[in-house]
Amino acid sequence: MNYRKSSHFVLGLLALFLLGSGMMSEPHQIVKSPQKPPRSTTRNDGLPPKAPNKWFHAERSFPNGTIPAAEWRQAQAAAKALRLEEQLQNSSKNIQDAGWTFRGPTNIGGRITSLAVDPTDENTVFAGCAEGGILRSTNGGSSWQAVFDDQSSLSVGAVAIDPSHPQTIYAGTGEVNPGGGSVAYGGTGLYRSTDGGDTWQLLGLELTGSIGRIVIDPTNSNRIFVAAMGDLWSPNNERGIYRTTNGGDTWELVHFIDDHTGCVDIVQRPDQPDVLFAAMWRRMRQPEAYDYGGSTCAVWRSNDGGDTWAVVNNGLPAAGSDSGRIGLSLSMGNPDRMYVVYADRTGYFDGLYRTSNGGGSWIRTSDNSLNSSFSSFGWWFGNVRAHPMDPGTLFLLGLNFYRSTNSGASYHSADGSMHVDHHALAFGSGSNPVIYAGNDGGIYRSDNGGTSWNFLGDQPIAQIYRMNLDRNIPGTMYLGAQDNGTYRSVNGATNNFIRLYGGDGFQPLVHPENSTQMWAQYQYGGLGYSGNNGNSFSGATGGIGGSDRIGWNAPHVQDPVNADRRYFGTQKVYRNSGNTNWTAISGDLTGGPHQNNNGQVRGTLTTLAVSVVDNDIIWTGSDDGRVNVFSGGFGGNWTDVSDGLPERWITSVRCDPFDRETAYVTVSGFRWGEDAGHVYRTTNLGSSWEAIDSNLPNAPVNEIFCDPLLEGHYYVASDLGVFRSTNSGLSWEAFSEDMPSVVVTTFEYLPETRQLFAGTFGRGVYFNSLPDPASATQPFDAGAGAGQLLAPWPSPTTAGSTFAFAARRDVDLQIEVYNLAGRRLWQQPLSIQAGQSSSVGWSGKDSQGRSLASGVYLVRAVEKGIVLGSAKVILQR
């Protein structure tokens, strides 16, 4: 036995003993998630090891371990209602410019799960995206249009075109590849378009979870077969092979094995359409373990259009406990020639087989050169594709990309400069068809049979974790993206993002005063530092304990006051000592390490925040629901202030831009029948908390942004888009015009332009302009009738200005001056009797007497936290 396989098998048996096997009907092997072995140095792609990504599901399912499907559907309906209300309001007010604008990237792709080419026009192609919906190109991939944005799920597992009616397109939702973020919610069924992708109709199969392949009978468009893999994270009976004979009006489950085994692939003979082959795969996932195989993994055959099925042997491996994912393909021009590829239960390559007699007998090809083609995670791709016109040419889709031109007698690498992790391949028509390839990096095209490949730009499908904006260079943005690392754009264009750092990209930071200094991060805290504008990076984790627990998406934040101070989170908080070293300033601020909860949480910090009002106040949140605060008011100690918050994964803590003791917490998960919120506020450094999410949909909230110039204006990034409150959380409205219904992970704010940037997990970055503080509606009506803040005079000014307020009733005010970053610089009390006016003079300095730089500042009249008026003053030195 191969030593690598045997060691994983022993590890699997140990995990089986520890975790138990009662969840499944068949005693099963639980395999601890392996890391990818080092990448081939011949690729020199710089990518670090990558384990199955359980983070997305674990965050949303904690603490119950499941995502309640009914709650999720109700939340989707609530979000849709708020979106409709937003559209009606914008229409009634004739608002033309309220929407979001796409910022990019388009020259960085995202994970492609499926491709389909119009059989009558090889320049028309459809691409299914892991979490970005469906892209359509009608010019050979030169440009792409998103055509699936109005649907309830943008996770697409399969696309197919009716060969007899090319304007009819089918989309199966839910990705079958068991790794990335899109598998947390699964799909919402099968959809059909009869107008080339312009509009879509749901055809049912809503509970199938994920769909791996769709086959339309070339002789009868009403007969369709669907490979349903089911839910990844829990057993369900809606998996197997579905068939319709009436164009999708009704469906029949024609092949079912058990509630853990689904169908991942189907092929149909075009000349004998009653003959079908199907790959059945046993696949289940837990946060820290997986079961991706077993004795029910096998190739099955039907000779009667799906009525009956039998296991195929005759040279193929016998189904056993070590069997894993299987991929199928046949050559359309010679359907007697078929290929089958196997992964074992762990994920190692386990053979590529060929038949030349329609499946009557099979032989293993000369595949020794493919032994490392799957690394240890063949469950992530595991596909083979035969050339439609040349049955001797085939392609293996794995970690890398291989081609054989002699029926498998030999193989050679054919991926050129393509991204790794290959999932999809589709051919045009003719004897020398164009070929489209899809992988974790997007869509590529070959016009010479696969010898060379060109990346196709204009793909708006990047999965963004975190962002950072360079305040010193307008238009410069840094992104951390799933599967693609850390990128930078320097001029505001959507198509000029340049890769700086490998792995899955997380929080980038650029020094606030020196743009040549920057930090980038890959998964599990792989932090790097560059002092030469990103030309090279060195390790930046000095001083962080080797036994520390570090999260998948480790927090790394910039002090908003001290440009040379940063913080990093493991289970502890670290403060930087220089550019690459750290010193711990706390103990364990979690309830970890949680070794007996099936790996759902590990006891790691997930968020950090430093107050712009008082940067000695530091907040933390953790994956196990703990919130801590450090403040001089507590004698310089960390205090656990979690009481009053639900036991949920803390997604963000954010400090109020106006008050040092006010902060906000957002949480993931669902209510599960509890009266628990997703957004909380404290006004006393965590001594008490109040839920302020009122009518927000019951869905995970990933971050909150508080407008630094409009008190009480909040924006939340949720799994159902962006929502806004203009009344301190009393009510919420959709803020989603021109943005698809996609998971929004993070915000960034550019104060100079009042632009809010939103990073999405599947559709890149969008930005929107926030209201002008001088004209925006204030949070409360309590200030109505109090009086009027008069225009500052003089403005522009070189030395100072006078601020006056005309009172209609007795008022006790604070006149405050803020910079555009939202930091209060100066304040002066002012009491006025009804019917009178009074003023204060401002010298153009802050409260410490330091002269302020030239620029635009905001002056506000505030009474008991309520803004009675605001205006701009321009200082010119």
XYZ file of N, CA, C and O in Angstrom, residues 560-561 612-613 657 708-709 817-826 850:
72
model
N -6.012 53.792 14.074
C -6.459 54.949 13.278
C -5.786 56.254 13.650
O -5.933 57.253 12.928
N -5.045 56.282 14.769
C -4.394 57.512 15.223
C -2.887 57.444 15.044
O -2.255 58.384 14.565
N -11.173 55.527 17.114
C -10.588 56.737 16.555
C -10.714 57.902 17.526
O -9.965 58.880 17.448
N -11.646 57.799 18.468
C -11.818 58.854 19.470
C -10.776 58.731 20.569
O -10.241 59.724 21.065
N -17.616 56.451 15.773
C -16.694 57.533 15.412
C -16.908 58.811 16.211
O -16.131 59.761 16.053
N -19.020 58.381 9.565
C -18.296 59.258 10.494
C -18.749 60.714 10.447
O -18.307 61.512 11.280
N -19.607 61.054 9.501
C -20.082 62.427 9.411
C -21.574 62.564 9.680
O -22.067 63.686 9.857
N -16.213 70.452 15.372
C -15.534 70.436 14.070
C -14.908 69.060 13.874
O -14.234 68.536 14.774
N -15.141 68.461 12.690
C -14.636 67.135 12.347
C -13.833 67.211 11.060
O -14.123 68.043 10.178
N -12.853 66.306 10.947
C -12.232 66.132 9.637
C -13.045 65.140 8.827
O -14.002 64.527 9.337
N -12.704 64.953 7.562
C -13.511 64.091 6.700
C -13.354 62.615 7.027
O -14.112 61.788 6.525
N -12.377 62.259 7.842
C -12.251 60.878 8.306
C -13.182 60.598 9.472
O -13.275 59.468 9.939
N -13.877 61.660 9.955
C -14.846 61.477 11.014
C -14.309 61.676 12.410
O -14.999 61.379 13.384
N -13.102 62.191 12.555
C -12.536 62.400 13.875
C -12.856 63.810 14.364
O -12.626 64.800 13.666
N -13.390 63.889 15.582
C -13.700 65.189 16.149
C -12.416 65.886 16.571
O -11.604 65.342 17.320
N -12.245 67.115 16.098
C -11.007 67.852 16.334
C -11.174 68.988 17.354
O -10.206 69.351 18.031
N -12.375 69.529 17.443
C -12.575 70.721 18.274
C -14.041 70.787 18.669
O -14.929 70.368 17.890
N -3.243 72.953 18.090
C -2.390 72.700 16.932
C -3.096 73.153 15.662
O -4.275 72.861 15.445
